[in-house]
Amino acid sequence: MASTAYTRPSKPPGPAGGERRAPRLAKELGRIEPKKLGIGLVAGCCLALLTYLSFARLFAIYSPVFDSTSLVMKNTSPATTTTAPVEALPQKSNDAEDEKDATDPEADPTIPDLAEQEQKKEQETRKPSSGGGGGGGGGGGDAIEARITCDENGVDQGFPYARPPVCELAGDIRVSPKDKTMFFVNPTGAGPFDANGEKKIRPFARKDDFLLPGVVEVTIKSVPSAEAAPQCTRRHRVPVVVFSVAGYTDNFFHDNTDVLIPLFLTASHLKGEVQLLITNFKPWWVRKFTPVLRKLSNYEPINLDKDGEVHCFGAGHLGLYRDRDLIIGPHATRNPRNLTMVDYNRFLRRAFGLPRDAPAVLGEKTGARPRMLIIERKGTRKLLNLGEVRAECEGLGFDVTVAEAGADVRDFAAVVNSVDVLLAVHGAGLTNQIFLPTGAVLLQVVPWGKMDWMATNFYGQPARDMRLRYVEYYVSEEETTLKDKYPRDHYVFKDPMAIHAQGWPAIADIIMKQDVMVNMTRFRPYLRKALDELQE
Ligand SMILES: *[C@@H]1O[C@H](CO)[C@@H](O)[C@H](O)[C@H]1NC(C)=O
Ligand SMILES: *[C@@H]1O[C@H](CO)[C@@H](O)[C@H](O)[C@H]1NC(C)=O
């Protein structure tokens, strides 16, 4: 059985080396996104969902979460509180939508230019603050220079949520959770403050107008002297990072894109010497990701929603830096240390104690058998002929495990880290690629529906950035259960972009709900390619 793995013939005909980018096998494609069910639909929330979906369409945002209506219900505030809708939108959103609509289905539609447009507004002020007073700043007793920089107006074309506001402060900072306020001793009063000397931010690392009303707002209040600020009851010798875990957390994709990676980007250079102050505190979430939080901070996180102390710091952040989804790009101020996803993967391995940094070295000498994990989906986008795929993989010499992520992150991370190839149908489960050894292979099965934008931006490009080998397989119209629901001359097959043009309800209803049955004649070469990639 293992012979195929050891003595590989020449490359398979299908997906040749150069095709990684986009196999473009005809116009097959597609699909949206993840999250494994679990939580039931809450009655009465349909309205909120619809609102959400229509906003999403306006924003032209594709998110893995749309798949999971339950999440929307669970973590967001009422739709009625949605703020700043259309008018506030930069016109780019419409452009993205137009562009998509106008695009020939064969052309690569909405993948935006990586070059982002920045409109960064920074305000800085430097001035020594009065030291001592009602309890002075951090250590040393010397006056600390008061400094605040806010990065609020960054724009990333096509990814309107990717530039959340962040303020960086240094000086005499006193955080009073009960006031939801960071008092900032700032004698000159200079800085990005309103007439009341305040700056308000909802510190969630996804700038999403639908979500933000559910995020606790935190105020930075500029005060002229230490006397005007509350007395410190606890002093910290380390900086603080204040952030929210509201939003779509509990979807593993969003846990990473909207919180953990932003935290890594913002605080990992502090090597644990940082105090995390969390709002919209969810004990279960903090428990679930304790290994990551411990790796980031040597101190117990503080619950900003409950705490009654006044915590004093000499420096800190309100909000988190972030980038695209499972992507960390270079940026002079938001990523000055040039962190990459490869760094994030390494960090996670240390946090979870995962042993493998590289995939198995195959071959007769090592006797190693390549290992594959197939992540099973049980709700939508099931791989109907999983058994057949598994048998084929075993025939190629893979040692195959079929599993679904459970509640324990470390357990599943260990399973993922133990394999060389991860195979899954498009969905949040693919986020688990973050635990693969560098150089392992990710094989994404993309269902029908012209879903290449999502396939690429949520999982394909991230895989490349993590230095994984990436293989994608777009199912044909013969391989989707949509063929049982729609006639072949329906626009679902003739013009899948028409589904996208209708917005999220249509995408969720049609594209999200299909299952796939891969044609082994077509699919086999991709499995071989996965094996080949491992041996390169
Ligand atoms: C990050 O990359 C830039 C551009 O290549 C370089 O100038 C800078 O020195 C790098 N910074 C660090 C901390 O390595
Ligand atoms: C599977 O794919 C092959 C190659 O494209 C094709 O010839 C064959 O008809 C397909 N089988 C089915 C059942 O569609």
PDB file of N, CA and C in Angstrom, residues 1-9 362 369-370 372 389-400 520 523-532 535:
ATOM      1  N   MET A   1       0.805  -1.213   0.000  1.00  0.00           N
ATOM      2  CA  MET A   1       0.000   0.000   0.000  1.00  0.00           C
ATOM      3  C   MET A   1       0.832   1.254   0.000  1.00  0.00           C
ATOM      4  N   ALA A   2       1.874   1.193   0.825  1.00  0.00           N
ATOM      5  CA  ALA A   2       2.688   2.389   0.950  1.00  0.00           C
ATOM      6  C   ALA A   2       3.542   2.630  -0.278  1.00  0.00           C
ATOM      7  N   SER A   3       3.579   1.663  -1.123  1.00  0.00           N
ATOM      8  CA  SER A   3       4.500   1.783  -2.247  1.00  0.00           C
ATOM      9  C   SER A   3       4.251   3.024  -3.079  1.00  0.00           C
ATOM     10  N   THR A   4       2.999   3.375  -3.227  1.00  0.00           N
ATOM     11  CA  THR A   4       2.715   4.543  -4.048  1.00  0.00           C
ATOM     12  C   THR A   4       3.322   5.802  -3.451  1.00  0.00           C
ATOM     13  N   ALA A   5       3.327   5.812  -2.163  1.00  0.00           N
ATOM     14  CA  ALA A   5       3.845   7.002  -1.516  1.00  0.00           C
ATOM     15  C   ALA A   5       5.357   7.087  -1.664  1.00  0.00           C
ATOM     16  N   TYR A   6       5.988   5.929  -1.678  1.00  0.00           N
ATOM     17  CA  TYR A   6       7.446   5.954  -1.678  1.00  0.00           C
ATOM     18  C   TYR A   6       8.014   6.107  -3.069  1.00  0.00           C
ATOM     19  N   THR A   7       7.397   5.417  -3.997  1.00  0.00           N
ATOM     20  CA  THR A   7       7.963   5.457  -5.331  1.00  0.00           C
ATOM     21  C   THR A   7       6.969   6.139  -6.243  1.00  0.00           C
ATOM     22  N   ARG A   8       7.017   7.407  -6.183  1.00  0.00           N
ATOM     23  CA  ARG A   8       6.056   8.167  -6.951  1.00  0.00           C
ATOM     24  C   ARG A   8       6.444   8.205  -8.409  1.00  0.00           C
ATOM     25  N   PRO A   9       5.509   7.967  -9.255  1.00  0.00           N
ATOM     26  CA  PRO A   9       5.777   8.158 -10.670  1.00  0.00           C
ATOM     27  C   PRO A   9       5.863   9.652 -10.948  1.00  0.00           C
ATOM     28  N   LEU A 362       9.526  11.791   3.740  1.00  0.00           N
ATOM     29  CA  LEU A 362       9.069  10.512   3.230  1.00  0.00           C
ATOM     30  C   LEU A 362      10.181   9.809   2.487  1.00  0.00           C
ATOM     31  N   ARG A 369       5.416   7.146   6.752  1.00  0.00           N
ATOM     32  CA  ARG A 369       4.210   7.134   5.937  1.00  0.00           C
ATOM     33  C   ARG A 369       3.557   8.500   6.044  1.00  0.00           C
ATOM     34  N   PRO A 370       3.138   9.060   4.932  1.00  0.00           N
ATOM     35  CA  PRO A 370       2.519  10.388   5.022  1.00  0.00           C
ATOM     36  C   PRO A 370       1.178  10.299   5.742  1.00  0.00           C
ATOM     37  N   MET A 372      -2.548  11.990   6.754  1.00  0.00           N
ATOM     38  CA  MET A 372      -3.559  12.933   6.282  1.00  0.00           C
ATOM     39  C   MET A 372      -4.699  13.043   7.289  1.00  0.00           C
ATOM     40  N   VAL A 389     -13.094   8.652  -0.829  1.00  0.00           N
ATOM     41  CA  VAL A 389     -11.900   9.504  -0.815  1.00  0.00           C
ATOM     42  C   VAL A 389     -10.865   8.925   0.154  1.00  0.00           C
ATOM     43  N   ARG A 390     -11.355   8.528   1.283  1.00  0.00           N
ATOM     44  CA  ARG A 390     -10.456   7.957   2.278  1.00  0.00           C
ATOM     45  C   ARG A 390      -9.738   6.725   1.729  1.00  0.00           C
ATOM     46  N   ALA A 391     -10.520   5.850   1.097  1.00  0.00           N
ATOM     47  CA  ALA A 391      -9.936   4.625   0.554  1.00  0.00           C
ATOM     48  C   ALA A 391      -8.877   4.960  -0.496  1.00  0.00           C
ATOM     49  N   GLU A 392      -9.180   5.959  -1.311  1.00  0.00           N
ATOM     50  CA  GLU A 392      -8.238   6.364  -2.341  1.00  0.00           C
ATOM     51  C   GLU A 392      -6.932   6.868  -1.718  1.00  0.00           C
ATOM     52  N   CYS A 393      -7.086   7.657  -0.678  1.00  0.00           N
ATOM     53  CA  CYS A 393      -5.909   8.206  -0.003  1.00  0.00           C
ATOM     54  C   CYS A 393      -5.087   7.094   0.623  1.00  0.00           C
ATOM     55  N   GLU A 394      -5.766   6.144   1.217  1.00  0.00           N
ATOM     56  CA  GLU A 394      -5.050   5.020   1.812  1.00  0.00           C
ATOM     57  C   GLU A 394      -4.334   4.232   0.736  1.00  0.00           C
ATOM     58  N   GLY A 395      -4.992   4.122  -0.408  1.00  0.00           N
ATOM     59  CA  GLY A 395      -4.372   3.439  -1.522  1.00  0.00           C
ATOM     60  C   GLY A 395      -3.097   4.134  -1.985  1.00  0.00           C
ATOM     61  N   LEU A 396      -3.072   5.447  -1.834  1.00  0.00           N
ATOM     62  CA  LEU A 396      -1.876   6.200  -2.213  1.00  0.00           C
ATOM     63  C   LEU A 396      -0.787   6.098  -1.144  1.00  0.00           C
ATOM     64  N   GLY A 397      -1.143   5.517  -0.020  1.00  0.00           N
ATOM     65  CA  GLY A 397      -0.130   5.338   1.015  1.00  0.00           C
ATOM     66  C   GLY A 397      -0.320   6.216   2.236  1.00  0.00           C
ATOM     67  N   PHE A 398      -1.355   7.013   2.244  1.00  0.00           N
ATOM     68  CA  PHE A 398      -1.578   7.879   3.399  1.00  0.00           C
ATOM     69  C   PHE A 398      -2.136   7.095   4.583  1.00  0.00           C
ATOM     70  N   ASP A 399      -1.709   7.507   5.727  1.00  0.00           N
ATOM     71  CA  ASP A 399      -2.317   7.063   6.963  1.00  0.00           C
ATOM     72  C   ASP A 399      -3.392   8.121   7.257  1.00  0.00           C
ATOM     73  N   VAL A 400      -4.664   7.754   7.131  1.00  0.00           N
ATOM     74  CA  VAL A 400      -5.736   8.754   7.134  1.00  0.00           C
ATOM     75  C   VAL A 400      -6.500   8.790   8.458  1.00  0.00           C
ATOM     76  N   MET A 520     -13.942  10.815  -8.540  1.00  0.00           N
ATOM     77  CA  MET A 520     -12.580  10.352  -8.241  1.00  0.00           C
ATOM     78  C   MET A 520     -11.654  10.452  -9.446  1.00  0.00           C
ATOM     79  N   PHE A 523     -10.627  13.939  -9.165  1.00  0.00           N
ATOM     80  CA  PHE A 523     -10.039  14.328  -7.887  1.00  0.00           C
ATOM     81  C   PHE A 523      -8.693  13.649  -7.618  1.00  0.00           C
ATOM     82  N   ARG A 524      -8.558  12.447  -8.108  1.00  0.00           N
ATOM     83  CA  ARG A 524      -7.372  11.651  -7.812  1.00  0.00           C
ATOM     84  C   ARG A 524      -6.054  12.403  -8.071  1.00  0.00           C
ATOM     85  N   PRO A 525      -5.949  13.077  -9.221  1.00  0.00           N
ATOM     86  CA  PRO A 525      -4.678  13.776  -9.479  1.00  0.00           C
ATOM     87  C   PRO A 525      -4.344  14.829  -8.413  1.00  0.00           C
ATOM     88  N   TYR A 526      -5.361  15.366  -7.791  1.00  0.00           N
ATOM     89  CA  TYR A 526      -5.102  16.368  -6.761  1.00  0.00           C
ATOM     90  C   TYR A 526      -4.558  15.718  -5.494  1.00  0.00           C
ATOM     91  N   LEU A 527      -5.018  14.511  -5.241  1.00  0.00           N
ATOM     92  CA  LEU A 527      -4.479  13.782  -4.090  1.00  0.00           C
ATOM     93  C   LEU A 527      -3.018  13.414  -4.351  1.00  0.00           C
ATOM     94  N   ARG A 528      -2.765  13.049  -5.586  1.00  0.00           N
ATOM     95  CA  ARG A 528      -1.379  12.726  -5.950  1.00  0.00           C
ATOM     96  C   ARG A 528      -0.514  13.977  -5.842  1.00  0.00           C
ATOM     97  N   LYS A 529      -1.114  15.073  -6.248  1.00  0.00           N
ATOM     98  CA  LYS A 529      -0.349  16.318  -6.183  1.00  0.00           C
ATOM     99  C   LYS A 529       0.009  16.650  -4.732  1.00  0.00           C
ATOM    100  N   ALA A 530      -0.953  16.409  -3.855  1.00  0.00           N
ATOM    101  CA  ALA A 530      -0.681  16.650  -2.438  1.00  0.00           C
ATOM    102  C   ALA A 530       0.510  15.813  -1.990  1.00  0.00           C
ATOM    103  N   LEU A 531       0.531  14.594  -2.446  1.00  0.00           N
ATOM    104  CA  LEU A 531       1.626  13.703  -2.087  1.00  0.00           C
ATOM    105  C   LEU A 531       2.938  14.162  -2.717  1.00  0.00           C
ATOM    106  N   ASP A 532       2.850  14.570  -3.952  1.00  0.00           N
ATOM    107  CA  ASP A 532       4.046  15.087  -4.637  1.00  0.00           C
ATOM    108  C   ASP A 532       4.620  16.294  -3.920  1.00  0.00           C
ATOM    109  N   GLN A 535       6.847  15.637  -1.197  1.00  0.00           N
ATOM    110  CA  GLN A 535       8.138  15.024  -1.501  1.00  0.00           C
ATOM    111  C   GLN A 535       9.079  15.949  -2.243  1.00  0.00           C
TER     112      GLN A 535
END
